[in-house]
Amino acid sequence: MPASPAQTASAPLPPGSLGLPIIGETLKFLNDPDFADKRRAEYGDIFKTRILGRPTVFMMGPEANRFILSSHMDHFSWREGWPATFRELLGESLFLQEGEQHRRNRKLLMPAFHGRALENYFATMVTIAQRYLDTWRQQETITAFPALKQLTFEIASTLLIGSQPGALTQQLSAWFEELTNGLFTLPLNLPGLPYAKALHARDRLLAHIEQVVQERMDHPTDDALGLLVQSRDENGDRLTLEELKAQALLMLFAGHETTTSMLASMLLALAQHPAILKTCRLEQDALAISGKLNLEQLKQMPYLEQVIKEVERMYPPVGGGFRGVVKPFEFNGYHVPAGWQALYQMRSAQYDPNCFPEPDRFDPDRFGPDRAEHKRTEFSLVGFGGGPRVCLGLAFAQMEMKIVMALLLRHYDWQLLPDQDLSLQRVPTLRPRSGLEIRVGARSEV
Ligand code: HEM
């Protein structure tokens, strides 16, 4: 069990191997998808290694999630945890901030992602999703991951910074692709290398965002950036231009890549489970009797919500969260010194049979009211993180996913094309290696 910092001095360091000097076990970590599971089987819920140049503890399971995300979060730093590439490419945004600065900024950003603002986003999300789905139907085949990414990026850029569809939005999306590719590479700023391209893309994006921020400052609108420009903290202060630029860049980045991953996984899982697909359709058909998709209907989709949770559990877009250890602590009888890096992993609880029996089975009923397996153990389902720093865009993402899926289920069929590599690649976000090749048609079954 966790213990207070005062007890830590005499406890041993966690078991495990630091591997080679400097490089440690980085290559095994990057190349072996079972890296953590193997070590957990050997050492238990906490073990040490050295990755990305730093001594690191992996902390596995729901108790570890609670420790990092909630009960002992003041022992951890986000800024010191994420790799240098994240710090440089995503700038001074909420993702890296802590303490009072984080609290103040999260509060300022929150209204743009909840309540009335969210309701106002509904019609735009529907219009954009409908247009994309119609286009897909007219194509012979599509690769779902990049196609979904265009869709989610258009929703994010329209609602967050008020972009109009067209060449500029496509350009912004291409820059984001380059920025994302730079997050998981060596930070070498040499011409032609991915990191140099990522830095260039970041600068272009920031230049564009600055222009939009200036426009919003002169003429406030009701997109998320318009709301941010107007919001004031307890002292009546607004976010500065530099703060607004960094936060807007983060929102755009966080606002589409992960949602794309979950939507692609949902298309895959439903195509592979026809009985579950049928139950989803029945729920939608019953709602459609009362007319076209509307906000009220969106609140009456318990089965689709269960499917979304099951996709979050089995296919978490983000594999884990890095933290820097800023205060030493003890966990499960082991001492972890300040200066180390800590990592929690979504799969460690989400595939734990003690939390979710038969974890390899895609079974949305596990989240139904009678079983509610996620409520039996706190911090067992953490696809959106958890605790006070749970994903800020959770409600935004869920609304978007429900809209896209409700429209697809009501009006379209989709089939997986044969002979494609459906094994999963985990970085930068989870996806089938093939990108998920599908054929979309008008719905035939009534
Ligand atoms: C399916 C979609 C999404 C998934 C799976 C997801 C996942 C996550 C996770 C796991 C974290 C916590 C990371 C950690 O603990 O280290 C997080 C944080 C965050 N997410 Fe999301 N996210 C999604 C969509 C969004 C959207 C749509 C937005 C904004 C428009 C967003 C904005 C953020 C922000 C700002 C944070 C940092 C919050 C803070 O530190 O206070 N996310 N997200």
Short mmCIF file of N, CA and C in Angstrom, two decimals, residues 35-138:
data_model
loop_
_atom_site.label_atom_id
_atom_site.label_comp_id
_atom_site.label_asym_id
_atom_site.label_seq_id
_atom_site.Cartn_x
_atom_site.Cartn_y
_atom_site.Cartn_z
N PHE A 35 6.53 -5.09 -23.49
CA PHE A 35 7.61 -4.68 -22.57
C PHE A 35 7.11 -4.62 -21.12
N ALA A 36 6.04 -3.88 -20.91
CA ALA A 36 5.57 -3.66 -19.53
C ALA A 36 4.92 -4.92 -18.96
N ASP A 37 4.13 -5.62 -19.77
CA ASP A 37 3.44 -6.81 -19.26
C ASP A 37 4.44 -7.87 -18.80
N LYS A 38 5.51 -8.05 -19.58
CA LYS A 38 6.52 -9.06 -19.21
C LYS A 38 7.15 -8.72 -17.86
N ARG A 39 7.51 -7.46 -17.69
CA ARG A 39 8.18 -7.07 -16.45
C ARG A 39 7.21 -7.09 -15.26
N ARG A 40 5.97 -6.75 -15.54
CA ARG A 40 4.98 -6.80 -14.46
C ARG A 40 4.82 -8.25 -13.97
N ALA A 41 4.81 -9.21 -14.94
CA ALA A 41 4.68 -10.62 -14.56
C ALA A 41 5.87 -11.04 -13.70
N GLU A 42 7.04 -10.49 -13.98
CA GLU A 42 8.23 -10.89 -13.23
C GLU A 42 8.37 -10.16 -11.89
N TYR A 43 8.06 -8.86 -11.88
CA TYR A 43 8.38 -8.04 -10.69
C TYR A 43 7.17 -7.55 -9.89
N GLY A 44 6.00 -7.53 -10.50
CA GLY A 44 4.84 -7.00 -9.79
C GLY A 44 4.43 -5.62 -10.29
N ASP A 45 3.59 -4.93 -9.50
CA ASP A 45 2.94 -3.70 -9.98
C ASP A 45 3.85 -2.48 -10.04
N ILE A 46 5.06 -2.59 -9.50
CA ILE A 46 6.00 -1.47 -9.67
C ILE A 46 7.37 -2.06 -9.99
N PHE A 47 8.00 -1.55 -11.03
CA PHE A 47 9.35 -2.01 -11.36
C PHE A 47 10.13 -0.86 -11.97
N LYS A 48 11.45 -0.99 -11.88
CA LYS A 48 12.28 0.09 -12.41
C LYS A 48 12.91 -0.32 -13.74
N THR A 49 13.25 0.67 -14.53
CA THR A 49 13.97 0.48 -15.77
C THR A 49 14.64 1.81 -16.07
N ARG A 50 15.28 1.92 -17.24
CA ARG A 50 15.78 3.23 -17.65
C ARG A 50 15.34 3.41 -19.10
N ILE A 51 14.51 4.42 -19.36
CA ILE A 51 14.11 4.68 -20.75
C ILE A 51 14.24 6.17 -21.03
N LEU A 52 14.47 6.48 -22.29
CA LEU A 52 14.58 7.87 -22.74
C LEU A 52 15.56 8.65 -21.86
N GLY A 53 16.63 7.96 -21.46
CA GLY A 53 17.72 8.63 -20.74
C GLY A 53 17.51 8.82 -19.25
N ARG A 54 16.41 8.33 -18.70
CA ARG A 54 16.19 8.57 -17.26
C ARG A 54 15.76 7.31 -16.54
N PRO A 55 16.19 7.15 -15.25
CA PRO A 55 15.64 6.05 -14.47
C PRO A 55 14.13 6.24 -14.34
N THR A 56 13.41 5.16 -14.52
CA THR A 56 11.96 5.25 -14.64
C THR A 56 11.29 4.16 -13.83
N VAL A 57 10.17 4.49 -13.18
CA VAL A 57 9.34 3.43 -12.59
C VAL A 57 8.06 3.31 -13.39
N PHE A 58 7.72 2.08 -13.71
CA PHE A 58 6.40 1.79 -14.25
C PHE A 58 5.53 1.45 -13.06
N MET A 59 4.34 2.05 -13.00
CA MET A 59 3.42 1.76 -11.90
C MET A 59 2.11 1.27 -12.52
N MET A 60 1.74 0.03 -12.20
CA MET A 60 0.70 -0.65 -12.96
C MET A 60 -0.52 -0.95 -12.10
N GLY A 61 -1.69 -0.89 -12.71
CA GLY A 61 -2.92 -1.30 -12.05
C GLY A 61 -3.70 -0.12 -11.49
N PRO A 62 -4.94 -0.38 -11.03
CA PRO A 62 -5.81 0.72 -10.60
C PRO A 62 -5.27 1.49 -9.40
N GLU A 63 -4.60 0.78 -8.48
CA GLU A 63 -4.09 1.49 -7.28
C GLU A 63 -2.99 2.47 -7.69
N ALA A 64 -2.17 2.04 -8.64
CA ALA A 64 -1.11 2.93 -9.15
C ALA A 64 -1.73 4.13 -9.87
N ASN A 65 -2.79 3.87 -10.63
CA ASN A 65 -3.45 4.98 -11.33
C ASN A 65 -3.97 6.01 -10.33
N ARG A 66 -4.61 5.51 -9.28
CA ARG A 66 -5.15 6.43 -8.28
C ARG A 66 -4.02 7.25 -7.64
N PHE A 67 -2.90 6.56 -7.33
CA PHE A 67 -1.76 7.19 -6.67
C PHE A 67 -1.22 8.35 -7.53
N ILE A 68 -1.03 8.08 -8.83
CA ILE A 68 -0.43 9.10 -9.71
C ILE A 68 -1.44 10.19 -10.09
N LEU A 69 -2.67 9.75 -10.39
CA LEU A 69 -3.64 10.70 -10.95
C LEU A 69 -4.38 11.50 -9.88
N SER A 70 -4.39 10.98 -8.66
CA SER A 70 -5.23 11.65 -7.67
C SER A 70 -4.56 11.78 -6.30
N SER A 71 -4.43 10.66 -5.57
CA SER A 71 -4.10 10.79 -4.14
C SER A 71 -2.72 11.41 -3.89
N HIS A 72 -1.73 11.13 -4.77
CA HIS A 72 -0.37 11.64 -4.53
C HIS A 72 0.11 12.49 -5.71
N MET A 73 -0.83 13.17 -6.37
CA MET A 73 -0.44 13.85 -7.59
C MET A 73 0.57 14.99 -7.34
N ASP A 74 0.62 15.48 -6.11
CA ASP A 74 1.59 16.56 -5.85
C ASP A 74 3.04 16.04 -5.81
N HIS A 75 3.23 14.72 -5.87
CA HIS A 75 4.59 14.18 -5.94
C HIS A 75 5.10 14.14 -7.39
N PHE A 76 4.22 14.50 -8.31
CA PHE A 76 4.55 14.33 -9.73
C PHE A 76 4.41 15.64 -10.50
N SER A 77 5.25 15.77 -11.54
CA SER A 77 5.18 16.96 -12.39
C SER A 77 4.89 16.54 -13.82
N TRP A 78 3.94 17.23 -14.45
CA TRP A 78 3.68 16.96 -15.87
C TRP A 78 4.84 17.48 -16.71
N ARG A 79 5.26 18.71 -16.40
CA ARG A 79 6.30 19.34 -17.22
C ARG A 79 7.57 18.50 -17.24
N GLU A 80 7.94 17.96 -16.04
CA GLU A 80 9.17 17.17 -15.96
C GLU A 80 8.99 15.77 -16.51
N GLY A 81 7.73 15.40 -16.80
CA GLY A 81 7.48 14.03 -17.23
C GLY A 81 7.51 13.85 -18.74
N TRP A 82 6.84 14.75 -19.45
CA TRP A 82 6.73 14.54 -20.89
C TRP A 82 8.07 14.78 -21.57
N PRO A 83 8.38 14.01 -22.64
CA PRO A 83 9.67 14.17 -23.32
C PRO A 83 9.87 15.61 -23.81
N ALA A 84 11.14 15.97 -24.03
CA ALA A 84 11.49 17.34 -24.42
C ALA A 84 10.76 17.76 -25.70
N THR A 85 10.52 16.83 -26.60
CA THR A 85 9.83 17.15 -27.86
C THR A 85 8.45 17.75 -27.57
N PHE A 86 7.75 17.18 -26.57
CA PHE A 86 6.42 17.70 -26.23
C PHE A 86 6.52 19.13 -25.72
N ARG A 87 7.54 19.34 -24.87
CA ARG A 87 7.67 20.68 -24.27
C ARG A 87 7.93 21.72 -25.35
N GLU A 88 8.79 21.36 -26.30
CA GLU A 88 9.16 22.35 -27.32
C GLU A 88 8.03 22.54 -28.35
N LEU A 89 7.38 21.44 -28.73
CA LEU A 89 6.40 21.56 -29.81
C LEU A 89 5.04 22.06 -29.31
N LEU A 90 4.68 21.70 -28.08
CA LEU A 90 3.35 22.12 -27.60
C LEU A 90 3.40 23.35 -26.71
N GLY A 91 4.61 23.81 -26.40
CA GLY A 91 4.75 25.13 -25.77
C GLY A 91 4.12 25.25 -24.39
N GLU A 92 3.94 26.51 -23.99
CA GLU A 92 3.45 26.82 -22.63
C GLU A 92 1.93 26.64 -22.57
N SER A 93 1.48 25.40 -22.69
CA SER A 93 0.05 25.15 -22.69
C SER A 93 -0.33 24.35 -21.45
N LEU A 94 -1.64 24.20 -21.27
CA LEU A 94 -2.17 23.52 -20.09
C LEU A 94 -1.50 22.17 -19.83
N PHE A 95 -1.17 21.50 -20.91
CA PHE A 95 -0.61 20.16 -20.82
C PHE A 95 0.63 20.12 -19.94
N LEU A 96 1.40 21.21 -19.93
CA LEU A 96 2.67 21.20 -19.20
C LEU A 96 2.61 22.04 -17.93
N GLN A 97 1.51 22.73 -17.72
CA GLN A 97 1.49 23.66 -16.60
C GLN A 97 1.12 22.94 -15.30
N GLU A 98 1.45 23.57 -14.19
CA GLU A 98 1.16 22.94 -12.90
C GLU A 98 0.73 24.00 -11.89
N GLY A 99 0.30 23.48 -10.72
CA GLY A 99 0.01 24.36 -9.59
C GLY A 99 -1.02 25.42 -9.92
N GLU A 100 -0.77 26.61 -9.39
CA GLU A 100 -1.72 27.71 -9.51
C GLU A 100 -1.94 28.12 -10.97
N GLN A 101 -0.86 28.11 -11.74
CA GLN A 101 -0.97 28.48 -13.16
C GLN A 101 -1.91 27.51 -13.89
N HIS A 102 -1.74 26.23 -13.59
CA HIS A 102 -2.60 25.22 -14.23
C HIS A 102 -4.04 25.38 -13.77
N ARG A 103 -4.24 25.57 -12.49
CA ARG A 103 -5.60 25.70 -11.94
C ARG A 103 -6.34 26.87 -12.59
N ARG A 104 -5.63 27.99 -12.66
CA ARG A 104 -6.25 29.20 -13.22
C ARG A 104 -6.59 28.98 -14.71
N ASN A 105 -5.66 28.42 -15.45
CA ASN A 105 -5.89 28.29 -16.89
C ASN A 105 -6.92 27.22 -17.21
N ARG A 106 -6.94 26.14 -16.45
CA ARG A 106 -7.94 25.10 -16.69
C ARG A 106 -9.34 25.69 -16.47
N LYS A 107 -9.44 26.52 -15.44
CA LYS A 107 -10.72 27.14 -15.14
C LYS A 107 -11.15 28.08 -16.27
N LEU A 108 -10.18 28.79 -16.84
CA LEU A 108 -10.50 29.70 -17.94
C LEU A 108 -10.91 28.93 -19.21
N LEU A 109 -10.28 27.78 -19.42
CA LEU A 109 -10.56 27.01 -20.63
C LEU A 109 -11.86 26.21 -20.53
N MET A 110 -12.18 25.81 -19.31
CA MET A 110 -13.30 24.88 -19.08
C MET A 110 -14.62 25.27 -19.78
N PRO A 111 -15.06 26.53 -19.66
CA PRO A 111 -16.38 26.87 -20.23
C PRO A 111 -16.48 26.59 -21.73
N ALA A 112 -15.36 26.62 -22.45
CA ALA A 112 -15.41 26.38 -23.89
C ALA A 112 -15.66 24.91 -24.22
N PHE A 113 -15.61 24.04 -23.21
CA PHE A 113 -15.75 22.60 -23.47
C PHE A 113 -16.91 21.96 -22.72
N HIS A 114 -17.76 22.77 -22.14
CA HIS A 114 -18.87 22.22 -21.35
C HIS A 114 -20.15 23.03 -21.55
N GLY A 115 -21.24 22.46 -21.05
CA GLY A 115 -22.51 23.17 -20.95
C GLY A 115 -22.99 23.79 -22.24
N ARG A 116 -23.34 25.06 -22.15
CA ARG A 116 -23.95 25.80 -23.26
C ARG A 116 -23.05 25.80 -24.50
N ALA A 117 -21.73 26.00 -24.28
CA ALA A 117 -20.81 26.06 -25.43
C ALA A 117 -20.89 24.75 -26.20
N LEU A 118 -20.90 23.66 -25.45
CA LEU A 118 -20.93 22.34 -26.10
C LEU A 118 -22.23 22.17 -26.89
N GLU A 119 -23.32 22.58 -26.29
CA GLU A 119 -24.60 22.47 -27.00
C GLU A 119 -24.58 23.26 -28.31
N ASN A 120 -23.91 24.41 -28.25
CA ASN A 120 -23.83 25.23 -29.46
C ASN A 120 -22.99 24.58 -30.56
N TYR A 121 -22.15 23.62 -30.19
CA TYR A 121 -21.30 22.97 -31.19
C TYR A 121 -22.07 21.88 -31.95
N PHE A 122 -23.21 21.46 -31.40
CA PHE A 122 -23.91 20.28 -31.94
C PHE A 122 -24.18 20.40 -33.44
N ALA A 123 -24.83 21.49 -33.86
CA ALA A 123 -25.27 21.60 -35.26
C ALA A 123 -24.08 21.55 -36.21
N THR A 124 -22.99 22.22 -35.85
CA THR A 124 -21.81 22.22 -36.72
C THR A 124 -21.21 20.81 -36.83
N MET A 125 -21.16 20.13 -35.68
CA MET A 125 -20.61 18.76 -35.71
C MET A 125 -21.44 17.88 -36.65
N VAL A 126 -22.77 18.00 -36.56
CA VAL A 126 -23.64 17.17 -37.41
C VAL A 126 -23.43 17.51 -38.88
N THR A 127 -23.41 18.81 -39.20
CA THR A 127 -23.28 19.21 -40.62
C THR A 127 -21.98 18.70 -41.21
N ILE A 128 -20.89 18.87 -40.48
CA ILE A 128 -19.59 18.45 -41.03
C ILE A 128 -19.56 16.92 -41.15
N ALA A 129 -20.01 16.23 -40.10
CA ALA A 129 -19.97 14.75 -40.14
C ALA A 129 -20.80 14.23 -41.31
N GLN A 130 -21.99 14.79 -41.47
CA GLN A 130 -22.89 14.33 -42.54
C GLN A 130 -22.23 14.51 -43.92
N ARG A 131 -21.60 15.66 -44.10
CA ARG A 131 -20.95 15.93 -45.40
C ARG A 131 -19.84 14.90 -45.68
N TYR A 132 -19.02 14.61 -44.65
CA TYR A 132 -17.95 13.63 -44.86
C TYR A 132 -18.51 12.24 -45.15
N LEU A 133 -19.53 11.82 -44.41
CA LEU A 133 -20.06 10.47 -44.59
C LEU A 133 -20.63 10.32 -46.00
N ASP A 134 -21.28 11.35 -46.49
CA ASP A 134 -21.82 11.30 -47.85
C ASP A 134 -20.71 11.15 -48.89
N THR A 135 -19.61 11.87 -48.65
CA THR A 135 -18.48 11.78 -49.59
C THR A 135 -17.90 10.36 -49.59
N TRP A 136 -17.77 9.80 -48.38
CA TRP A 136 -17.18 8.45 -48.31
C TRP A 136 -18.03 7.45 -49.09
N ARG A 137 -19.33 7.63 -49.02
CA ARG A 137 -20.24 6.68 -49.68
C ARG A 137 -20.02 6.70 -51.19
N GLN A 138 -19.63 7.89 -51.68
CA GLN A 138 -19.46 7.99 -53.13
C GLN A 138 -18.11 7.44 -53.61
#
